[in-house]
Amino acid sequence: MNYAAIKKYDVANGPGVRVSLFVSGCRHHCKGCFNSEAWDFEYGNPFGKNDMNELLEALDKEYIEGFSVLGGEPFEPENRETVLNILRTVREHFPNKTIWCYSGFLFEELKKSAGPLLELVDVLVDGRFIEEKKNLRLKFRGSENQRLIDVRKSLNEKKIIEM
């Protein structure tokens, strides 16, 4: 899997100061996407051991509240195995930090196809970006159709619990 960027001080993609990983590769091609260069699966650099160490070092600060994974599309089939390994490693090292994931896929789709990966996520921002529903006043999302989903509660209660 390639990645477009690692941001060590991100305040836009979840609460508090976060470390964010922008993966490469997305087939949604949403009109008005803020990160369209990351649609290309070959964009950026291959994610490797040094990158994982960089993430862990960046997360190992008291003021970092959590980790966010965006894209591109983290849940594209080509990205799932690497993202799963990244999230497992982050969860092992930092069990008290929150993990947020942004996806153009809906929670209902991911529940069927990405079980183990989804189970490592605390909050999912789901749904494609729709330019006609863009709203700059929304917190942590770009368009009104996107949902902030408490994944753990939703899986436990077997219904979508929005935040």
JSON list of C-alpha atoms in Angstrom, two decimals:
[
{"chain": "A", "resi": 1, "resn": "MET", "atom": "CA", "xyz": [0.00, 0.00, 0.00]},
{"chain": "A", "resi": 2, "resn": "ASN", "atom": "CA", "xyz": [1.17, 3.49, -0.78]},
{"chain": "A", "resi": 3, "resn": "TYR", "atom": "CA", "xyz": [0.44, 6.52, 1.33]},
{"chain": "A", "resi": 4, "resn": "ALA", "atom": "CA", "xyz": [0.16, 10.17, 0.40]},
{"chain": "A", "resi": 5, "resn": "ALA", "atom": "CA", "xyz": [1.14, 11.79, 3.74]},
{"chain": "A", "resi": 6, "resn": "ILE", "atom": "CA", "xyz": [1.64, 11.45, 7.46]},
{"chain": "A", "resi": 7, "resn": "LYS", "atom": "CA", "xyz": [0.55, 14.49, 9.49]},
{"chain": "A", "resi": 8, "resn": "LYS", "atom": "CA", "xyz": [1.96, 14.54, 12.99]},
{"chain": "A", "resi": 9, "resn": "TYR", "atom": "CA", "xyz": [-0.13, 17.46, 14.28]},
{"chain": "A", "resi": 10, "resn": "ASP", "atom": "CA", "xyz": [-3.61, 17.28, 12.75]},
{"chain": "A", "resi": 11, "resn": "VAL", "atom": "CA", "xyz": [-6.53, 19.14, 14.37]},
{"chain": "A", "resi": 12, "resn": "ALA", "atom": "CA", "xyz": [-9.02, 18.84, 11.48]},
{"chain": "A", "resi": 13, "resn": "ASN", "atom": "CA", "xyz": [-9.69, 15.09, 11.34]},
{"chain": "A", "resi": 14, "resn": "GLY", "atom": "CA", "xyz": [-10.99, 14.23, 14.78]},
{"chain": "A", "resi": 15, "resn": "PRO", "atom": "CA", "xyz": [-10.96, 15.74, 18.26]},
{"chain": "A", "resi": 16, "resn": "GLY", "atom": "CA", "xyz": [-7.78, 17.10, 19.82]},
{"chain": "A", "resi": 17, "resn": "VAL", "atom": "CA", "xyz": [-4.35, 16.89, 18.28]},
{"chain": "A", "resi": 18, "resn": "ARG", "atom": "CA", "xyz": [-3.99, 13.73, 16.22]},
{"chain": "A", "resi": 19, "resn": "VAL", "atom": "CA", "xyz": [-1.58, 11.87, 14.00]},
{"chain": "A", "resi": 20, "resn": "SER", "atom": "CA", "xyz": [-3.11, 11.23, 10.58]},
{"chain": "A", "resi": 21, "resn": "LEU", "atom": "CA", "xyz": [-2.23, 8.84, 7.79]},
{"chain": "A", "resi": 22, "resn": "PHE", "atom": "CA", "xyz": [-3.50, 9.58, 4.29]},
{"chain": "A", "resi": 23, "resn": "VAL", "atom": "CA", "xyz": [-3.49, 6.36, 2.25]},
{"chain": "A", "resi": 24, "resn": "SER", "atom": "CA", "xyz": [-3.37, 6.27, -1.53]},
{"chain": "A", "resi": 25, "resn": "GLY", "atom": "CA", "xyz": [-5.95, 4.71, -3.79]},
{"chain": "A", "resi": 26, "resn": "CYS", "atom": "CA", "xyz": [-9.65, 5.48, -4.15]},
{"chain": "A", "resi": 27, "resn": "ARG", "atom": "CA", "xyz": [-12.23, 4.48, -6.71]},
{"chain": "A", "resi": 28, "resn": "HIS", "atom": "CA", "xyz": [-15.01, 6.76, -5.43]},
{"chain": "A", "resi": 29, "resn": "HIS", "atom": "CA", "xyz": [-13.67, 9.81, -7.29]},
{"chain": "A", "resi": 30, "resn": "CYS", "atom": "CA", "xyz": [-16.01, 12.20, -5.49]},
{"chain": "A", "resi": 31, "resn": "LYS", "atom": "CA", "xyz": [-16.53, 15.49, -7.30]},
{"chain": "A", "resi": 32, "resn": "GLY", "atom": "CA", "xyz": [-14.78, 18.25, -5.32]},
{"chain": "A", "resi": 33, "resn": "CYS", "atom": "CA", "xyz": [-12.59, 15.84, -3.31]},
{"chain": "A", "resi": 34, "resn": "PHE", "atom": "CA", "xyz": [-9.98, 17.74, -1.30]},
{"chain": "A", "resi": 35, "resn": "ASN", "atom": "CA", "xyz": [-7.38, 15.02, -1.87]},
{"chain": "A", "resi": 36, "resn": "SER", "atom": "CA", "xyz": [-7.93, 13.85, -5.45]},
{"chain": "A", "resi": 37, "resn": "GLU", "atom": "CA", "xyz": [-4.21, 13.25, -6.06]},
{"chain": "A", "resi": 38, "resn": "ALA", "atom": "CA", "xyz": [-4.51, 10.33, -3.62]},
{"chain": "A", "resi": 39, "resn": "TRP", "atom": "CA", "xyz": [-7.02, 8.55, -5.89]},
{"chain": "A", "resi": 40, "resn": "ASP", "atom": "CA", "xyz": [-4.03, 6.97, -7.64]},
{"chain": "A", "resi": 41, "resn": "PHE", "atom": "CA", "xyz": [-2.95, 3.77, -5.89]},
{"chain": "A", "resi": 42, "resn": "GLU", "atom": "CA", "xyz": [0.67, 4.49, -6.94]},
{"chain": "A", "resi": 43, "resn": "TYR", "atom": "CA", "xyz": [0.71, 8.03, -5.52]},
{"chain": "A", "resi": 44, "resn": "GLY", "atom": "CA", "xyz": [3.13, 8.75, -2.69]},
{"chain": "A", "resi": 45, "resn": "ASN", "atom": "CA", "xyz": [5.41, 6.18, -1.10]},
{"chain": "A", "resi": 46, "resn": "PRO", "atom": "CA", "xyz": [5.10, 2.52, -0.12]},
{"chain": "A", "resi": 47, "resn": "PHE", "atom": "CA", "xyz": [4.23, 2.15, 3.56]},
{"chain": "A", "resi": 48, "resn": "GLY", "atom": "CA", "xyz": [6.95, 0.25, 5.38]},
{"chain": "A", "resi": 49, "resn": "LYS", "atom": "CA", "xyz": [8.54, -0.48, 8.74]},
{"chain": "A", "resi": 50, "resn": "ASN", "atom": "CA", "xyz": [10.20, 2.95, 8.99]},
{"chain": "A", "resi": 51, "resn": "ASP", "atom": "CA", "xyz": [6.84, 4.62, 8.37]},
{"chain": "A", "resi": 52, "resn": "MET", "atom": "CA", "xyz": [5.22, 2.50, 11.09]},
{"chain": "A", "resi": 53, "resn": "ASN", "atom": "CA", "xyz": [7.99, 3.53, 13.48]},
{"chain": "A", "resi": 54, "resn": "GLU", "atom": "CA", "xyz": [7.44, 7.17, 12.51]},
{"chain": "A", "resi": 55, "resn": "LEU", "atom": "CA", "xyz": [3.72, 6.84, 13.32]},
{"chain": "A", "resi": 56, "resn": "LEU", "atom": "CA", "xyz": [4.39, 5.18, 16.67]},
{"chain": "A", "resi": 57, "resn": "GLU", "atom": "CA", "xyz": [6.95, 7.84, 17.63]},
{"chain": "A", "resi": 58, "resn": "ALA", "atom": "CA", "xyz": [4.54, 10.62, 16.67]},
{"chain": "A", "resi": 59, "resn": "LEU", "atom": "CA", "xyz": [1.71, 9.00, 18.65]},
{"chain": "A", "resi": 60, "resn": "ASP", "atom": "CA", "xyz": [3.89, 8.53, 21.74]},
{"chain": "A", "resi": 61, "resn": "LYS", "atom": "CA", "xyz": [3.19, 11.98, 23.14]},
{"chain": "A", "resi": 62, "resn": "GLU", "atom": "CA", "xyz": [0.79, 12.75, 25.96]},
{"chain": "A", "resi": 63, "resn": "TYR", "atom": "CA", "xyz": [-0.93, 15.58, 24.05]},
{"chain": "A", "resi": 64, "resn": "ILE", "atom": "CA", "xyz": [-1.76, 13.37, 21.04]},
{"chain": "A", "resi": 65, "resn": "GLU", "atom": "CA", "xyz": [-5.36, 12.26, 21.48]},
{"chain": "A", "resi": 66, "resn": "GLY", "atom": "CA", "xyz": [-5.51, 9.73, 18.70]},
{"chain": "A", "resi": 67, "resn": "PHE", "atom": "CA", "xyz": [-4.89, 8.44, 15.22]},
{"chain": "A", "resi": 68, "resn": "SER", "atom": "CA", "xyz": [-6.91, 9.15, 12.06]},
{"chain": "A", "resi": 69, "resn": "VAL", "atom": "CA", "xyz": [-6.79, 7.26, 8.77]},
{"chain": "A", "resi": 70, "resn": "LEU", "atom": "CA", "xyz": [-8.04, 8.97, 5.62]},
{"chain": "A", "resi": 71, "resn": "GLY", "atom": "CA", "xyz": [-7.45, 8.75, 1.94]},
{"chain": "A", "resi": 72, "resn": "GLY", "atom": "CA", "xyz": [-7.64, 8.00, -0.71]},
{"chain": "A", "resi": 73, "resn": "GLU", "atom": "CA", "xyz": [-9.77, 5.21, 0.70]},
{"chain": "A", "resi": 74, "resn": "PRO", "atom": "CA", "xyz": [-8.52, 3.11, 3.63]},
{"chain": "A", "resi": 75, "resn": "PHE", "atom": "CA", "xyz": [-11.14, 0.42, 2.95]},
{"chain": "A", "resi": 76, "resn": "GLU", "atom": "CA", "xyz": [-10.25, -0.23, -0.70]},
{"chain": "A", "resi": 77, "resn": "PRO", "atom": "CA", "xyz": [-9.51, -3.98, -0.98]},
{"chain": "A", "resi": 78, "resn": "GLU", "atom": "CA", "xyz": [-5.88, -3.25, -1.90]},
{"chain": "A", "resi": 79, "resn": "ASN", "atom": "CA", "xyz": [-5.39, -1.19, 1.28]},
{"chain": "A", "resi": 80, "resn": "ARG", "atom": "CA", "xyz": [-7.23, -3.29, 3.86]},
{"chain": "A", "resi": 81, "resn": "GLU", "atom": "CA", "xyz": [-4.47, -5.69, 4.90]},
{"chain": "A", "resi": 82, "resn": "THR", "atom": "CA", "xyz": [-1.89, -2.96, 5.49]},
{"chain": "A", "resi": 83, "resn": "VAL", "atom": "CA", "xyz": [-4.40, -0.68, 7.23]},
{"chain": "A", "resi": 84, "resn": "LEU", "atom": "CA", "xyz": [-5.48, -3.62, 9.42]},
{"chain": "A", "resi": 85, "resn": "ASN", "atom": "CA", "xyz": [-1.85, -4.23, 10.45]},
{"chain": "A", "resi": 86, "resn": "ILE", "atom": "CA", "xyz": [-1.33, -0.52, 11.14]},
{"chain": "A", "resi": 87, "resn": "LEU", "atom": "CA", "xyz": [-4.44, -0.28, 13.30]},
{"chain": "A", "resi": 88, "resn": "ARG", "atom": "CA", "xyz": [-3.56, -3.45, 15.22]},
{"chain": "A", "resi": 89, "resn": "THR", "atom": "CA", "xyz": [-0.10, -2.07, 15.94]},
{"chain": "A", "resi": 90, "resn": "VAL", "atom": "CA", "xyz": [-1.44, 1.34, 17.00]},
{"chain": "A", "resi": 91, "resn": "ARG", "atom": "CA", "xyz": [-4.06, -0.32, 19.23]},
{"chain": "A", "resi": 92, "resn": "GLU", "atom": "CA", "xyz": [-1.41, -2.57, 20.85]},
{"chain": "A", "resi": 93, "resn": "HIS", "atom": "CA", "xyz": [0.91, 0.33, 21.62]},
{"chain": "A", "resi": 94, "resn": "PHE", "atom": "CA", "xyz": [-1.72, 2.93, 22.50]},
{"chain": "A", "resi": 95, "resn": "PRO", "atom": "CA", "xyz": [-4.93, 1.24, 23.72]},
{"chain": "A", "resi": 96, "resn": "ASN", "atom": "CA", "xyz": [-6.26, 4.51, 25.19]},
{"chain": "A", "resi": 97, "resn": "LYS", "atom": "CA", "xyz": [-5.91, 6.64, 22.06]},
{"chain": "A", "resi": 98, "resn": "THR", "atom": "CA", "xyz": [-8.90, 6.85, 19.75]},
{"chain": "A", "resi": 99, "resn": "ILE", "atom": "CA", "xyz": [-8.81, 5.65, 16.17]},
{"chain": "A", "resi": 100, "resn": "TRP", "atom": "CA", "xyz": [-10.89, 7.51, 13.61]},
{"chain": "A", "resi": 101, "resn": "CYS", "atom": "CA", "xyz": [-11.30, 6.36, 10.02]},
{"chain": "A", "resi": 102, "resn": "TYR", "atom": "CA", "xyz": [-12.79, 8.21, 7.06]},
{"chain": "A", "resi": 103, "resn": "SER", "atom": "CA", "xyz": [-14.42, 6.20, 4.28]},
{"chain": "A", "resi": 104, "resn": "GLY", "atom": "CA", "xyz": [-16.60, 6.78, 1.26]},
{"chain": "A", "resi": 105, "resn": "PHE", "atom": "CA", "xyz": [-18.16, 3.39, 1.94]},
{"chain": "A", "resi": 106, "resn": "LEU", "atom": "CA", "xyz": [-21.16, 3.22, 4.25]},
{"chain": "A", "resi": 107, "resn": "PHE", "atom": "CA", "xyz": [-21.00, 1.55, 7.65]},
{"chain": "A", "resi": 108, "resn": "GLU", "atom": "CA", "xyz": [-23.55, -1.02, 6.48]},
{"chain": "A", "resi": 109, "resn": "GLU", "atom": "CA", "xyz": [-21.26, -2.05, 3.58]},
{"chain": "A", "resi": 110, "resn": "LEU", "atom": "CA", "xyz": [-18.14, -2.18, 5.75]},
{"chain": "A", "resi": 111, "resn": "LYS", "atom": "CA", "xyz": [-19.85, -4.25, 8.42]},
{"chain": "A", "resi": 112, "resn": "LYS", "atom": "CA", "xyz": [-20.37, -6.99, 5.83]},
{"chain": "A", "resi": 113, "resn": "SER", "atom": "CA", "xyz": [-16.99, -6.81, 4.13]},
{"chain": "A", "resi": 114, "resn": "ALA", "atom": "CA", "xyz": [-14.39, -5.37, 6.53]},
{"chain": "A", "resi": 115, "resn": "GLY", "atom": "CA", "xyz": [-15.27, -6.86, 9.93]},
{"chain": "A", "resi": 116, "resn": "PRO", "atom": "CA", "xyz": [-11.86, -7.21, 11.64]},
{"chain": "A", "resi": 117, "resn": "LEU", "atom": "CA", "xyz": [-10.68, -3.84, 10.31]},
{"chain": "A", "resi": 118, "resn": "LEU", "atom": "CA", "xyz": [-13.86, -2.04, 11.32]},
{"chain": "A", "resi": 119, "resn": "GLU", "atom": "CA", "xyz": [-13.70, -3.54, 14.83]},
{"chain": "A", "resi": 120, "resn": "LEU", "atom": "CA", "xyz": [-10.43, -1.64, 15.47]},
{"chain": "A", "resi": 121, "resn": "VAL", "atom": "CA", "xyz": [-12.02, 1.73, 14.68]},
{"chain": "A", "resi": 122, "resn": "ASP", "atom": "CA", "xyz": [-13.63, 3.89, 17.38]},
{"chain": "A", "resi": 123, "resn": "VAL", "atom": "CA", "xyz": [-15.26, 6.43, 15.08]},
{"chain": "A", "resi": 124, "resn": "LEU", "atom": "CA", "xyz": [-16.10, 6.04, 11.41]},
{"chain": "A", "resi": 125, "resn": "VAL", "atom": "CA", "xyz": [-16.91, 9.03, 9.23]},
{"chain": "A", "resi": 126, "resn": "ASP", "atom": "CA", "xyz": [-18.78, 7.29, 6.44]},
{"chain": "A", "resi": 127, "resn": "GLY", "atom": "CA", "xyz": [-20.23, 8.21, 3.10]},
{"chain": "A", "resi": 128, "resn": "ARG", "atom": "CA", "xyz": [-18.91, 9.76, -0.05]},
{"chain": "A", "resi": 129, "resn": "PHE", "atom": "CA", "xyz": [-18.24, 13.48, -0.18]},
{"chain": "A", "resi": 130, "resn": "ILE", "atom": "CA", "xyz": [-21.09, 15.09, -2.11]},
{"chain": "A", "resi": 131, "resn": "GLU", "atom": "CA", "xyz": [-20.15, 18.55, -3.33]},
{"chain": "A", "resi": 132, "resn": "GLU", "atom": "CA", "xyz": [-23.80, 19.67, -3.51]},
{"chain": "A", "resi": 133, "resn": "LYS", "atom": "CA", "xyz": [-24.14, 18.84, 0.21]},
{"chain": "A", "resi": 134, "resn": "LYS", "atom": "CA", "xyz": [-20.86, 20.50, 1.23]},
{"chain": "A", "resi": 135, "resn": "ASN", "atom": "CA", "xyz": [-21.17, 22.35, 4.54]},
{"chain": "A", "resi": 136, "resn": "LEU", "atom": "CA", "xyz": [-18.15, 24.08, 6.05]},
{"chain": "A", "resi": 137, "resn": "ARG", "atom": "CA", "xyz": [-19.90, 24.37, 9.43]},
{"chain": "A", "resi": 138, "resn": "LEU", "atom": "CA", "xyz": [-19.93, 20.60, 9.98]},
{"chain": "A", "resi": 139, "resn": "LYS", "atom": "CA", "xyz": [-17.45, 19.24, 12.47]},
{"chain": "A", "resi": 140, "resn": "PHE", "atom": "CA", "xyz": [-14.99, 16.63, 11.15]},
{"chain": "A", "resi": 141, "resn": "ARG", "atom": "CA", "xyz": [-16.81, 15.99, 7.88]},
{"chain": "A", "resi": 142, "resn": "GLY", "atom": "CA", "xyz": [-17.29, 17.71, 4.55]},
{"chain": "A", "resi": 143, "resn": "SER", "atom": "CA", "xyz": [-20.85, 17.06, 3.40]},
{"chain": "A", "resi": 144, "resn": "GLU", "atom": "CA", "xyz": [-24.20, 16.70, 5.16]},
{"chain": "A", "resi": 145, "resn": "ASN", "atom": "CA", "xyz": [-24.73, 13.09, 4.09]},
{"chain": "A", "resi": 146, "resn": "GLN", "atom": "CA", "xyz": [-21.64, 11.90, 5.96]},
{"chain": "A", "resi": 147, "resn": "ARG", "atom": "CA", "xyz": [-22.14, 10.43, 9.42]},
{"chain": "A", "resi": 148, "resn": "LEU", "atom": "CA", "xyz": [-19.97, 10.31, 12.55]},
{"chain": "A", "resi": 149, "resn": "ILE", "atom": "CA", "xyz": [-20.55, 6.77, 13.80]},
{"chain": "A", "resi": 150, "resn": "ASP", "atom": "CA", "xyz": [-19.56, 5.34, 17.17]},
{"chain": "A", "resi": 151, "resn": "VAL", "atom": "CA", "xyz": [-18.39, 2.01, 15.79]},
{"chain": "A", "resi": 152, "resn": "ARG", "atom": "CA", "xyz": [-18.07, 0.08, 19.04]},
{"chain": "A", "resi": 153, "resn": "LYS", "atom": "CA", "xyz": [-21.54, 1.05, 20.28]},
{"chain": "A", "resi": 154, "resn": "SER", "atom": "CA", "xyz": [-23.02, 0.41, 16.84]},
{"chain": "A", "resi": 155, "resn": "LEU", "atom": "CA", "xyz": [-21.52, -3.08, 16.65]},
{"chain": "A", "resi": 156, "resn": "ASN", "atom": "CA", "xyz": [-22.59, -3.90, 20.23]},
{"chain": "A", "resi": 157, "resn": "GLU", "atom": "CA", "xyz": [-26.13, -2.60, 19.85]},
{"chain": "A", "resi": 158, "resn": "LYS", "atom": "CA", "xyz": [-26.50, -3.89, 16.27]},
{"chain": "A", "resi": 159, "resn": "LYS", "atom": "CA", "xyz": [-27.73, -0.50, 15.02]},
{"chain": "A", "resi": 160, "resn": "ILE", "atom": "CA", "xyz": [-26.02, 2.69, 13.93]},
{"chain": "A", "resi": 161, "resn": "ILE", "atom": "CA", "xyz": [-25.21, 5.02, 16.79]},
{"chain": "A", "resi": 162, "resn": "GLU", "atom": "CA", "xyz": [-24.23, 8.46, 15.54]},
{"chain": "A", "resi": 163, "resn": "MET", "atom": "CA", "xyz": [-22.23, 10.89, 17.59]}
]
